[in-house]
Amino acid sequence: MIARTSLSRGITAHRLCKNVTLYLNELASPGARVQSQTPEDHKPLMLMLPWLGSRPQAVTKYCEIYFRTGFDVLVVESEVKDFLWPRWGLDRGKTLLELLQSERFMSRPLLIHAFSIGGYTFAQLLVRISQDKQQYQAVTNRIKGQVYDSLVVGSLEHMATGLAKTLYPRWERLIKQASMLYFCIFKRQTVDYFNTGIDAFYNTPVKAPALIFFCENDLLSHAPSVEKLVDYWQNRGMDVTTKKWEVSTHAGHLRRHPQEYLSTLNAFLHSLHIVPLKAKM
């Protein structure tokens, strides 16, 4: 959750439930008169899914991008337990879908921005949607764009490495070995669910345009696997834009390459025709 002291003027935070916070944006600028013409129940909503263990100050920088362009932001933080025992993650996914279908949000266009393991959290939503496409069709139709930053993709070993680096980097080798053993022992409760989530992500019912940020030196986000996903989506007729760097930082592309990151994201947002403001990012 973003610290209240770091909130911009005109932004108010509302804790909806555990790990879910809504940031309402009442910002107005001389160049943003169009905002007043957008009914509140049709104002775009950013669903932000940060990386595991993300610091509030880091998440704030991304939220500010969307605050300046007129979005409200719904931040859903991931938890280790939802990854280690995916059935809990599926339950959380169902709860989040119910929230997005509630009267407060049911008419609002949605944009997804998921970082690292946040992509796994979104995959849990996709599993739920795939299980009952008719029930969640309205949510699917409201998603107008998808942004993925440093997706944790590749082998099971990549997942274990990501978990170790995120939780206890000083004990990375030990945690990685313990994670692989855990996945082996509880294959039916973990790996089988992971494979279902991967399938739901590849064959996503969400056909909205996607933007993917990644780099070649990311040990957690296997570049060839990301490119394989991009090819698969494009062959299915999806509009996919990518921004790849030879050298960058996992979930840190904005910090490492700020101008390229912002210009790419800005162009993508405007191509969706849902950006309510003409404010400069």
PDB file of C-alpha atoms in Angstrom:
ATOM      1  CA  MET A   1       0.000   0.000   0.000  1.00  0.00           C
ATOM      2  CA  ILE A   2       1.213   3.488  -0.812  1.00  0.00           C
ATOM      3  CA  ALA A   3       2.044   5.531   2.260  1.00  0.00           C
ATOM      4  CA  ARG A   4      -0.454   8.337   2.828  1.00  0.00           C
ATOM      5  CA  THR A   5       2.365  10.815   3.228  1.00  0.00           C
ATOM      6  CA  SER A   6       3.491  10.122  -0.351  1.00  0.00           C
ATOM      7  CA  LEU A   7       0.075  10.598  -1.962  1.00  0.00           C
ATOM      8  CA  SER A   8      -0.212  13.403  -4.471  1.00  0.00           C
ATOM      9  CA  ARG A   9      -2.616  16.217  -3.886  1.00  0.00           C
ATOM     10  CA  GLY A  10      -6.076  15.194  -5.066  1.00  0.00           C
ATOM     11  CA  ILE A  11      -5.482  11.465  -4.491  1.00  0.00           C
ATOM     12  CA  THR A  12      -7.329   9.647  -1.701  1.00  0.00           C
ATOM     13  CA  ALA A  13      -6.702   6.071  -0.579  1.00  0.00           C
ATOM     14  CA  HIS A  14      -9.465   3.613   0.358  1.00  0.00           C
ATOM     15  CA  ARG A  15      -8.590   0.172   1.712  1.00  0.00           C
ATOM     16  CA  LEU A  16     -11.293  -2.123   0.301  1.00  0.00           C
ATOM     17  CA  CYS A  17     -10.015  -5.369   1.816  1.00  0.00           C
ATOM     18  CA  LYS A  18      -6.740  -7.062   2.656  1.00  0.00           C
ATOM     19  CA  ASN A  19      -4.101  -6.248   0.031  1.00  0.00           C
ATOM     20  CA  VAL A  20      -6.589  -4.289  -2.116  1.00  0.00           C
ATOM     21  CA  THR A  21      -6.472  -0.479  -2.104  1.00  0.00           C
ATOM     22  CA  LEU A  22      -8.378   1.936  -4.335  1.00  0.00           C
ATOM     23  CA  TYR A  23      -6.758   5.297  -5.107  1.00  0.00           C
ATOM     24  CA  LEU A  24      -9.351   7.815  -6.236  1.00  0.00           C
ATOM     25  CA  ASN A  25      -8.011  10.512  -8.492  1.00  0.00           C
ATOM     26  CA  GLU A  26      -9.528  13.978  -8.315  1.00  0.00           C
ATOM     27  CA  LEU A  27      -6.595  15.698  -9.991  1.00  0.00           C
ATOM     28  CA  ALA A  28      -7.425  18.454 -12.430  1.00  0.00           C
ATOM     29  CA  SER A  29      -5.077  20.557 -14.504  1.00  0.00           C
ATOM     30  CA  PRO A  30      -5.620  23.438 -16.961  1.00  0.00           C
ATOM     31  CA  GLY A  31      -5.044  21.018 -19.850  1.00  0.00           C
ATOM     32  CA  ALA A  32      -7.381  18.396 -18.453  1.00  0.00           C
ATOM     33  CA  ARG A  33     -10.816  19.961 -18.868  1.00  0.00           C
ATOM     34  CA  VAL A  34     -12.051  16.808 -20.574  1.00  0.00           C
ATOM     35  CA  GLN A  35     -11.970  15.003 -17.229  1.00  0.00           C
ATOM     36  CA  SER A  36     -15.079  16.789 -16.015  1.00  0.00           C
ATOM     37  CA  GLN A  37     -16.939  15.444 -19.036  1.00  0.00           C
ATOM     38  CA  THR A  38     -16.247  11.833 -18.068  1.00  0.00           C
ATOM     39  CA  PRO A  39     -18.972  10.346 -15.820  1.00  0.00           C
ATOM     40  CA  GLU A  40     -17.510   8.803 -12.664  1.00  0.00           C
ATOM     41  CA  ASP A  41     -18.934   5.353 -13.433  1.00  0.00           C
ATOM     42  CA  HIS A  42     -17.236   5.379 -16.868  1.00  0.00           C
ATOM     43  CA  LYS A  43     -13.869   6.704 -15.732  1.00  0.00           C
ATOM     44  CA  PRO A  44     -11.015   4.309 -16.653  1.00  0.00           C
ATOM     45  CA  LEU A  45      -9.708   2.137 -13.832  1.00  0.00           C
ATOM     46  CA  MET A  46      -6.155   0.850 -13.686  1.00  0.00           C
ATOM     47  CA  LEU A  47      -5.803  -2.598 -12.075  1.00  0.00           C
ATOM     48  CA  MET A  48      -2.208  -2.660 -10.878  1.00  0.00           C
ATOM     49  CA  LEU A  49      -0.614  -5.942  -9.775  1.00  0.00           C
ATOM     50  CA  PRO A  50       2.841  -5.183  -8.304  1.00  0.00           C
ATOM     51  CA  TRP A  51       5.750  -7.571  -7.914  1.00  0.00           C
ATOM     52  CA  LEU A  52       6.128  -9.641  -4.771  1.00  0.00           C
ATOM     53  CA  GLY A  53       7.612  -7.648  -1.901  1.00  0.00           C
ATOM     54  CA  SER A  54       7.321  -4.351  -3.768  1.00  0.00           C
ATOM     55  CA  ARG A  55       8.083  -1.237  -1.742  1.00  0.00           C
ATOM     56  CA  PRO A  56       5.391   1.439  -1.470  1.00  0.00           C
ATOM     57  CA  GLN A  57       7.710   4.123  -2.833  1.00  0.00           C
ATOM     58  CA  ALA A  58       8.418   2.046  -5.940  1.00  0.00           C
ATOM     59  CA  VAL A  59       4.739   1.332  -6.623  1.00  0.00           C
ATOM     60  CA  THR A  60       3.967   5.032  -6.153  1.00  0.00           C
ATOM     61  CA  LYS A  61       6.115   5.942  -9.175  1.00  0.00           C
ATOM     62  CA  TYR A  62       3.959   3.781 -11.441  1.00  0.00           C
ATOM     63  CA  CYS A  63       0.706   4.953  -9.881  1.00  0.00           C
ATOM     64  CA  GLU A  64       1.752   8.554 -10.504  1.00  0.00           C
ATOM     65  CA  ILE A  65       1.946   7.846 -14.238  1.00  0.00           C
ATOM     66  CA  TYR A  66      -1.709   6.878 -14.258  1.00  0.00           C
ATOM     67  CA  PHE A  67      -2.765   9.603 -11.828  1.00  0.00           C
ATOM     68  CA  ARG A  68      -1.371  12.175 -14.262  1.00  0.00           C
ATOM     69  CA  THR A  69      -3.377  10.676 -17.101  1.00  0.00           C
ATOM     70  CA  GLY A  70      -6.620  10.685 -15.122  1.00  0.00           C
ATOM     71  CA  PHE A  71      -7.021   7.077 -14.014  1.00  0.00           C
ATOM     72  CA  ASP A  72      -8.160   5.812 -10.657  1.00  0.00           C
ATOM     73  CA  VAL A  73      -5.826   2.983  -9.582  1.00  0.00           C
ATOM     74  CA  LEU A  74      -6.793  -0.281  -7.887  1.00  0.00           C
ATOM     75  CA  VAL A  75      -3.669  -1.864  -6.375  1.00  0.00           C
ATOM     76  CA  VAL A  76      -3.833  -5.585  -5.598  1.00  0.00           C
ATOM     77  CA  GLU A  77      -0.755  -6.874  -3.780  1.00  0.00           C
ATOM     78  CA  SER A  78       0.383 -10.463  -4.252  1.00  0.00           C
ATOM     79  CA  GLU A  79       1.205 -12.798  -1.376  1.00  0.00           C
ATOM     80  CA  VAL A  80       3.676 -15.675  -1.179  1.00  0.00           C
ATOM     81  CA  LYS A  81       1.035 -18.050   0.171  1.00  0.00           C
ATOM     82  CA  ASP A  82      -1.119 -17.568  -2.946  1.00  0.00           C
ATOM     83  CA  PHE A  83       1.826 -18.741  -5.011  1.00  0.00           C
ATOM     84  CA  LEU A  84       2.889 -21.616  -2.761  1.00  0.00           C
ATOM     85  CA  TRP A  85      -0.686 -22.907  -2.455  1.00  0.00           C
ATOM     86  CA  PRO A  86      -2.425 -21.849  -5.708  1.00  0.00           C
ATOM     87  CA  ARG A  87      -5.935 -22.797  -4.549  1.00  0.00           C
ATOM     88  CA  TRP A  88      -5.780 -19.792  -2.217  1.00  0.00           C
ATOM     89  CA  GLY A  89      -4.729 -17.652  -5.160  1.00  0.00           C
ATOM     90  CA  LEU A  90      -7.744 -18.894  -7.125  1.00  0.00           C
ATOM     91  CA  ASP A  91     -10.008 -17.945  -4.222  1.00  0.00           C
ATOM     92  CA  ARG A  92      -8.485 -14.465  -4.201  1.00  0.00           C
ATOM     93  CA  GLY A  93      -8.963 -14.276  -7.944  1.00  0.00           C
ATOM     94  CA  LYS A  94     -12.649 -15.029  -7.555  1.00  0.00           C
ATOM     95  CA  THR A  95     -12.985 -12.368  -4.846  1.00  0.00           C
ATOM     96  CA  LEU A  96     -11.292  -9.803  -7.090  1.00  0.00           C
ATOM     97  CA  LEU A  97     -13.570 -10.665 -10.016  1.00  0.00           C
ATOM     98  CA  GLU A  98     -16.593 -10.190  -7.760  1.00  0.00           C
ATOM     99  CA  LEU A  99     -15.219  -6.784  -6.783  1.00  0.00           C
ATOM    100  CA  LEU A 100     -14.752  -5.788 -10.417  1.00  0.00           C
ATOM    101  CA  GLN A 101     -18.359  -6.849 -11.084  1.00  0.00           C
ATOM    102  CA  SER A 102     -19.721  -4.854  -8.158  1.00  0.00           C
ATOM    103  CA  GLU A 103     -21.913  -1.821  -8.785  1.00  0.00           C
ATOM    104  CA  ARG A 104     -19.024   0.496  -7.985  1.00  0.00           C
ATOM    105  CA  PHE A 105     -16.915  -0.754 -10.898  1.00  0.00           C
ATOM    106  CA  MET A 106     -19.229  -2.607 -13.277  1.00  0.00           C
ATOM    107  CA  SER A 107     -19.374   0.147 -15.943  1.00  0.00           C
ATOM    108  CA  ARG A 108     -15.733   1.200 -15.879  1.00  0.00           C
ATOM    109  CA  PRO A 109     -13.195   0.475 -18.650  1.00  0.00           C
ATOM    110  CA  LEU A 110     -10.232  -1.479 -17.282  1.00  0.00           C
ATOM    111  CA  LEU A 111      -6.507  -1.451 -17.971  1.00  0.00           C
ATOM    112  CA  ILE A 112      -4.196  -4.113 -16.514  1.00  0.00           C
ATOM    113  CA  HIS A 113      -0.594  -3.417 -15.460  1.00  0.00           C
ATOM    114  CA  ALA A 114       1.102  -6.478 -13.959  1.00  0.00           C
ATOM    115  CA  PHE A 115       4.712  -6.778 -12.825  1.00  0.00           C
ATOM    116  CA  SER A 116       6.724  -9.961 -12.377  1.00  0.00           C
ATOM    117  CA  ILE A 117       4.683 -12.397 -10.273  1.00  0.00           C
ATOM    118  CA  GLY A 118       1.729 -10.018 -10.576  1.00  0.00           C
ATOM    119  CA  GLY A 119       1.273 -11.698 -13.959  1.00  0.00           C
ATOM    120  CA  TYR A 120       0.708 -14.950 -12.061  1.00  0.00           C
ATOM    121  CA  THR A 121      -1.949 -13.214  -9.958  1.00  0.00           C
ATOM    122  CA  PHE A 122      -3.691 -12.089 -13.145  1.00  0.00           C
ATOM    123  CA  ALA A 123      -3.379 -15.628 -14.533  1.00  0.00           C
ATOM    124  CA  GLN A 124      -5.426 -16.803 -11.543  1.00  0.00           C
ATOM    125  CA  LEU A 125      -8.177 -14.415 -12.622  1.00  0.00           C
ATOM    126  CA  LEU A 126      -7.956 -15.800 -16.148  1.00  0.00           C
ATOM    127  CA  VAL A 127      -8.349 -19.344 -14.837  1.00  0.00           C
ATOM    128  CA  ARG A 128     -11.563 -18.312 -13.091  1.00  0.00           C
ATOM    129  CA  ILE A 129     -12.790 -16.482 -16.203  1.00  0.00           C
ATOM    130  CA  SER A 130     -12.001 -19.489 -18.400  1.00  0.00           C
ATOM    131  CA  GLN A 131     -14.023 -21.724 -16.116  1.00  0.00           C
ATOM    132  CA  ASP A 132     -17.152 -19.616 -16.640  1.00  0.00           C
ATOM    133  CA  LYS A 133     -16.675 -17.274 -19.602  1.00  0.00           C
ATOM    134  CA  GLN A 134     -20.342 -16.327 -19.732  1.00  0.00           C
ATOM    135  CA  GLN A 135     -20.450 -15.192 -16.104  1.00  0.00           C
ATOM    136  CA  TYR A 136     -17.367 -13.013 -16.512  1.00  0.00           C
ATOM    137  CA  GLN A 137     -17.896 -11.895 -20.108  1.00  0.00           C
ATOM    138  CA  ALA A 138     -18.689  -8.337 -19.033  1.00  0.00           C
ATOM    139  CA  VAL A 139     -15.380  -8.044 -17.156  1.00  0.00           C
ATOM    140  CA  THR A 140     -13.475  -9.463 -20.141  1.00  0.00           C
ATOM    141  CA  ASN A 141     -15.125  -6.991 -22.503  1.00  0.00           C
ATOM    142  CA  ARG A 142     -14.240  -4.046 -20.257  1.00  0.00           C
ATOM    143  CA  ILE A 143     -10.498  -4.767 -20.371  1.00  0.00           C
ATOM    144  CA  LYS A 144      -9.194  -2.364 -23.019  1.00  0.00           C
ATOM    145  CA  GLY A 145      -5.458  -2.874 -22.619  1.00  0.00           C
ATOM    146  CA  GLN A 146      -2.819  -5.018 -20.899  1.00  0.00           C
ATOM    147  CA  VAL A 147       0.689  -4.049 -19.778  1.00  0.00           C
ATOM    148  CA  TYR A 148       3.126  -6.701 -18.574  1.00  0.00           C
ATOM    149  CA  ASP A 149       6.488  -5.820 -17.056  1.00  0.00           C
ATOM    150  CA  SER A 150       9.100  -8.519 -16.359  1.00  0.00           C
ATOM    151  CA  LEU A 151       6.754 -11.516 -16.486  1.00  0.00           C
ATOM    152  CA  VAL A 152       8.131 -14.500 -14.569  1.00  0.00           C
ATOM    153  CA  VAL A 153       8.076 -17.020 -17.404  1.00  0.00           C
ATOM    154  CA  GLY A 154      10.179 -20.038 -18.274  1.00  0.00           C
ATOM    155  CA  SER A 155      10.778 -23.291 -16.431  1.00  0.00           C
ATOM    156  CA  LEU A 156       9.735 -24.289 -12.919  1.00  0.00           C
ATOM    157  CA  GLU A 157      13.316 -23.492 -11.985  1.00  0.00           C
ATOM    158  CA  HIS A 158      12.707 -19.884 -13.041  1.00  0.00           C
ATOM    159  CA  MET A 159       9.778 -19.724 -10.617  1.00  0.00           C
ATOM    160  CA  ALA A 160      11.885 -21.172  -7.790  1.00  0.00           C
ATOM    161  CA  THR A 161      14.705 -18.732  -8.559  1.00  0.00           C
ATOM    162  CA  GLY A 162      12.275 -15.832  -8.550  1.00  0.00           C
ATOM    163  CA  LEU A 163      10.852 -16.905  -5.216  1.00  0.00           C
ATOM    164  CA  ALA A 164      14.327 -17.192  -3.674  1.00  0.00           C
ATOM    165  CA  LYS A 165      15.563 -13.848  -5.010  1.00  0.00           C
ATOM    166  CA  THR A 166      12.404 -12.115  -3.804  1.00  0.00           C
ATOM    167  CA  LEU A 167      12.135 -13.613  -0.331  1.00  0.00           C
ATOM    168  CA  TYR A 168      15.655 -14.264   0.942  1.00  0.00           C
ATOM    169  CA  PRO A 169      18.314 -13.265  -1.606  1.00  0.00           C
ATOM    170  CA  ARG A 170      21.099 -14.013   0.894  1.00  0.00           C
ATOM    171  CA  TRP A 171      19.884 -17.623   1.046  1.00  0.00           C
ATOM    172  CA  GLU A 172      18.976 -17.869  -2.623  1.00  0.00           C
ATOM    173  CA  ARG A 173      20.518 -21.283  -3.342  1.00  0.00           C
ATOM    174  CA  LEU A 174      19.004 -22.925  -0.270  1.00  0.00           C
ATOM    175  CA  ILE A 175      15.539 -21.413  -0.823  1.00  0.00           C
ATOM    176  CA  LYS A 176      15.624 -22.399  -4.500  1.00  0.00           C
ATOM    177  CA  GLN A 177      16.481 -26.020  -3.632  1.00  0.00           C
ATOM    178  CA  ALA A 178      13.797 -26.105  -0.937  1.00  0.00           C
ATOM    179  CA  SER A 179      11.241 -24.654  -3.372  1.00  0.00           C
ATOM    180  CA  MET A 180      12.027 -27.257  -6.038  1.00  0.00           C
ATOM    181  CA  LEU A 181      11.650 -30.009  -3.433  1.00  0.00           C
ATOM    182  CA  TYR A 182       8.363 -28.497  -2.271  1.00  0.00           C
ATOM    183  CA  PHE A 183       7.033 -28.319  -5.839  1.00  0.00           C
ATOM    184  CA  CYS A 184       8.039 -31.946  -6.359  1.00  0.00           C
ATOM    185  CA  ILE A 185       6.342 -33.209  -3.189  1.00  0.00           C
ATOM    186  CA  PHE A 186       3.174 -31.172  -3.713  1.00  0.00           C
ATOM    187  CA  LYS A 187       3.024 -31.433  -7.506  1.00  0.00           C
ATOM    188  CA  ARG A 188      -0.765 -31.876  -7.645  1.00  0.00           C
ATOM    189  CA  GLN A 189      -1.316 -28.862  -5.389  1.00  0.00           C
ATOM    190  CA  THR A 190       1.258 -26.606  -7.096  1.00  0.00           C
ATOM    191  CA  VAL A 191       2.771 -27.577 -10.458  1.00  0.00           C
ATOM    192  CA  ASP A 192      -0.505 -28.854 -11.902  1.00  0.00           C
ATOM    193  CA  TYR A 193      -2.144 -25.550 -10.939  1.00  0.00           C
ATOM    194  CA  PHE A 194       0.769 -23.597 -12.417  1.00  0.00           C
ATOM    195  CA  ASN A 195       0.325 -25.429 -15.724  1.00  0.00           C
ATOM    196  CA  THR A 196      -3.390 -24.607 -15.699  1.00  0.00           C
ATOM    197  CA  GLY A 197      -2.552 -20.946 -15.094  1.00  0.00           C
ATOM    198  CA  ILE A 198       0.040 -20.916 -17.894  1.00  0.00           C
ATOM    199  CA  ASP A 199      -2.491 -22.430 -20.284  1.00  0.00           C
ATOM    200  CA  ALA A 200      -5.103 -19.835 -19.280  1.00  0.00           C
ATOM    201  CA  PHE A 201      -2.542 -17.065 -19.808  1.00  0.00           C
ATOM    202  CA  TYR A 202      -1.481 -18.343 -23.245  1.00  0.00           C
ATOM    203  CA  ASN A 203      -5.070 -18.921 -24.351  1.00  0.00           C
ATOM    204  CA  THR A 204      -6.372 -15.831 -22.629  1.00  0.00           C
ATOM    205  CA  PRO A 205     -10.004 -14.871 -23.156  1.00  0.00           C
ATOM    206  CA  VAL A 206      -8.834 -11.223 -23.009  1.00  0.00           C
ATOM    207  CA  LYS A 207      -8.139 -10.077 -26.569  1.00  0.00           C
ATOM    208  CA  ALA A 208      -7.308  -6.447 -25.736  1.00  0.00           C
ATOM    209  CA  PRO A 209      -4.016  -4.997 -27.071  1.00  0.00           C
ATOM    210  CA  ALA A 210      -0.974  -5.824 -24.948  1.00  0.00           C
ATOM    211  CA  LEU A 211       2.356  -4.145 -24.217  1.00  0.00           C
ATOM    212  CA  ILE A 212       5.209  -6.236 -22.839  1.00  0.00           C
ATOM    213  CA  PHE A 213       8.430  -4.909 -21.289  1.00  0.00           C
ATOM    214  CA  PHE A 214      11.351  -7.328 -20.889  1.00  0.00           C
ATOM    215  CA  CYS A 215      15.119  -7.674 -21.295  1.00  0.00           C
ATOM    216  CA  GLU A 216      17.669 -10.258 -22.347  1.00  0.00           C
ATOM    217  CA  ASN A 217      19.618 -10.444 -19.073  1.00  0.00           C
ATOM    218  CA  ASP A 218      16.672 -11.113 -16.726  1.00  0.00           C
ATOM    219  CA  LEU A 219      17.173 -14.443 -14.940  1.00  0.00           C
ATOM    220  CA  LEU A 220      13.544 -14.475 -13.766  1.00  0.00           C
ATOM    221  CA  SER A 221      11.931 -13.504 -17.066  1.00  0.00           C
ATOM    222  CA  HIS A 222      13.335 -15.829 -19.727  1.00  0.00           C
ATOM    223  CA  ALA A 223      13.485 -13.678 -22.890  1.00  0.00           C
ATOM    224  CA  PRO A 224      12.980 -16.562 -25.394  1.00  0.00           C
ATOM    225  CA  SER A 225       9.908 -17.669 -23.404  1.00  0.00           C
ATOM    226  CA  VAL A 226       8.507 -14.126 -23.496  1.00  0.00           C
ATOM    227  CA  GLU A 227       9.073 -14.007 -27.265  1.00  0.00           C
ATOM    228  CA  LYS A 228       7.363 -17.378 -27.640  1.00  0.00           C
ATOM    229  CA  LEU A 229       4.325 -15.996 -25.793  1.00  0.00           C
ATOM    230  CA  VAL A 230       4.309 -12.890 -28.011  1.00  0.00           C
ATOM    231  CA  ASP A 231       4.430 -15.008 -31.185  1.00  0.00           C
ATOM    232  CA  TYR A 232       1.617 -17.206 -29.901  1.00  0.00           C
ATOM    233  CA  TRP A 233      -0.607 -14.233 -29.106  1.00  0.00           C
ATOM    234  CA  GLN A 234       0.128 -12.538 -32.424  1.00  0.00           C
ATOM    235  CA  ASN A 235      -0.703 -15.742 -34.295  1.00  0.00           C
ATOM    236  CA  ARG A 236      -4.059 -15.689 -32.500  1.00  0.00           C
ATOM    237  CA  GLY A 237      -4.698 -12.224 -33.907  1.00  0.00           C
ATOM    238  CA  MET A 238      -3.844 -10.186 -30.817  1.00  0.00           C
ATOM    239  CA  ASP A 239      -2.237  -6.761 -31.104  1.00  0.00           C
ATOM    240  CA  VAL A 240       1.006  -7.069 -29.123  1.00  0.00           C
ATOM    241  CA  THR A 241       3.689  -4.388 -28.709  1.00  0.00           C
ATOM    242  CA  THR A 242       7.034  -5.205 -27.103  1.00  0.00           C
ATOM    243  CA  LYS A 243       9.907  -3.202 -25.687  1.00  0.00           C
ATOM    244  CA  LYS A 244      13.051  -5.231 -25.089  1.00  0.00           C
ATOM    245  CA  TRP A 245      16.410  -4.094 -23.743  1.00  0.00           C
ATOM    246  CA  GLU A 246      19.668  -6.023 -23.936  1.00  0.00           C
ATOM    247  CA  VAL A 247      20.507  -5.002 -20.373  1.00  0.00           C
ATOM    248  CA  SER A 248      18.045  -3.860 -17.726  1.00  0.00           C
ATOM    249  CA  THR A 249      16.681  -4.760 -14.288  1.00  0.00           C
ATOM    250  CA  HIS A 250      13.848  -7.102 -13.345  1.00  0.00           C
ATOM    251  CA  ALA A 251      10.784  -4.963 -12.547  1.00  0.00           C
ATOM    252  CA  GLY A 252      13.093  -1.967 -12.728  1.00  0.00           C
ATOM    253  CA  HIS A 253      12.922  -0.906 -16.381  1.00  0.00           C
ATOM    254  CA  LEU A 254      11.345   2.439 -15.486  1.00  0.00           C
ATOM    255  CA  ARG A 255      14.250   3.257 -13.200  1.00  0.00           C
ATOM    256  CA  ARG A 256      16.879   1.977 -15.665  1.00  0.00           C
ATOM    257  CA  HIS A 257      15.380   3.373 -18.900  1.00  0.00           C
ATOM    258  CA  PRO A 258      12.893   6.083 -17.854  1.00  0.00           C
ATOM    259  CA  GLN A 259      12.525   7.967 -21.147  1.00  0.00           C
ATOM    260  CA  GLU A 260      12.088   4.868 -23.313  1.00  0.00           C
ATOM    261  CA  TYR A 261       9.734   3.267 -20.800  1.00  0.00           C
ATOM    262  CA  LEU A 262       7.487   6.329 -20.500  1.00  0.00           C
ATOM    263  CA  SER A 263       7.406   7.122 -24.213  1.00  0.00           C
ATOM    264  CA  THR A 264       6.509   3.516 -25.062  1.00  0.00           C
ATOM    265  CA  LEU A 265       3.810   3.366 -22.385  1.00  0.00           C
ATOM    266  CA  ASN A 266       2.464   6.788 -23.373  1.00  0.00           C
ATOM    267  CA  ALA A 267       2.131   5.774 -27.046  1.00  0.00           C
ATOM    268  CA  PHE A 268       0.414   2.538 -26.061  1.00  0.00           C
ATOM    269  CA  LEU A 269      -2.099   4.257 -23.761  1.00  0.00           C
ATOM    270  CA  HIS A 270      -3.059   6.797 -26.384  1.00  0.00           C
ATOM    271  CA  SER A 271      -3.494   4.053 -28.993  1.00  0.00           C
ATOM    272  CA  LEU A 272      -6.236   2.578 -26.791  1.00  0.00           C
ATOM    273  CA  HIS A 273      -8.316   5.772 -26.990  1.00  0.00           C
ATOM    274  CA  ILE A 274      -9.355   5.520 -23.349  1.00  0.00           C
ATOM    275  CA  VAL A 275      -6.913   8.008 -21.833  1.00  0.00           C
ATOM    276  CA  PRO A 276      -9.229  10.619 -20.297  1.00  0.00           C
ATOM    277  CA  LEU A 277      -6.649  13.378 -20.084  1.00  0.00           C
ATOM    278  CA  LYS A 278      -4.200  14.952 -22.462  1.00  0.00           C
ATOM    279  CA  ALA A 279      -1.822  15.491 -19.595  1.00  0.00           C
ATOM    280  CA  LYS A 280       1.856  14.938 -20.289  1.00  0.00           C
ATOM    281  CA  MET A 281       3.278  11.806 -18.756  1.00  0.00           C
TER     282      MET A 281
END
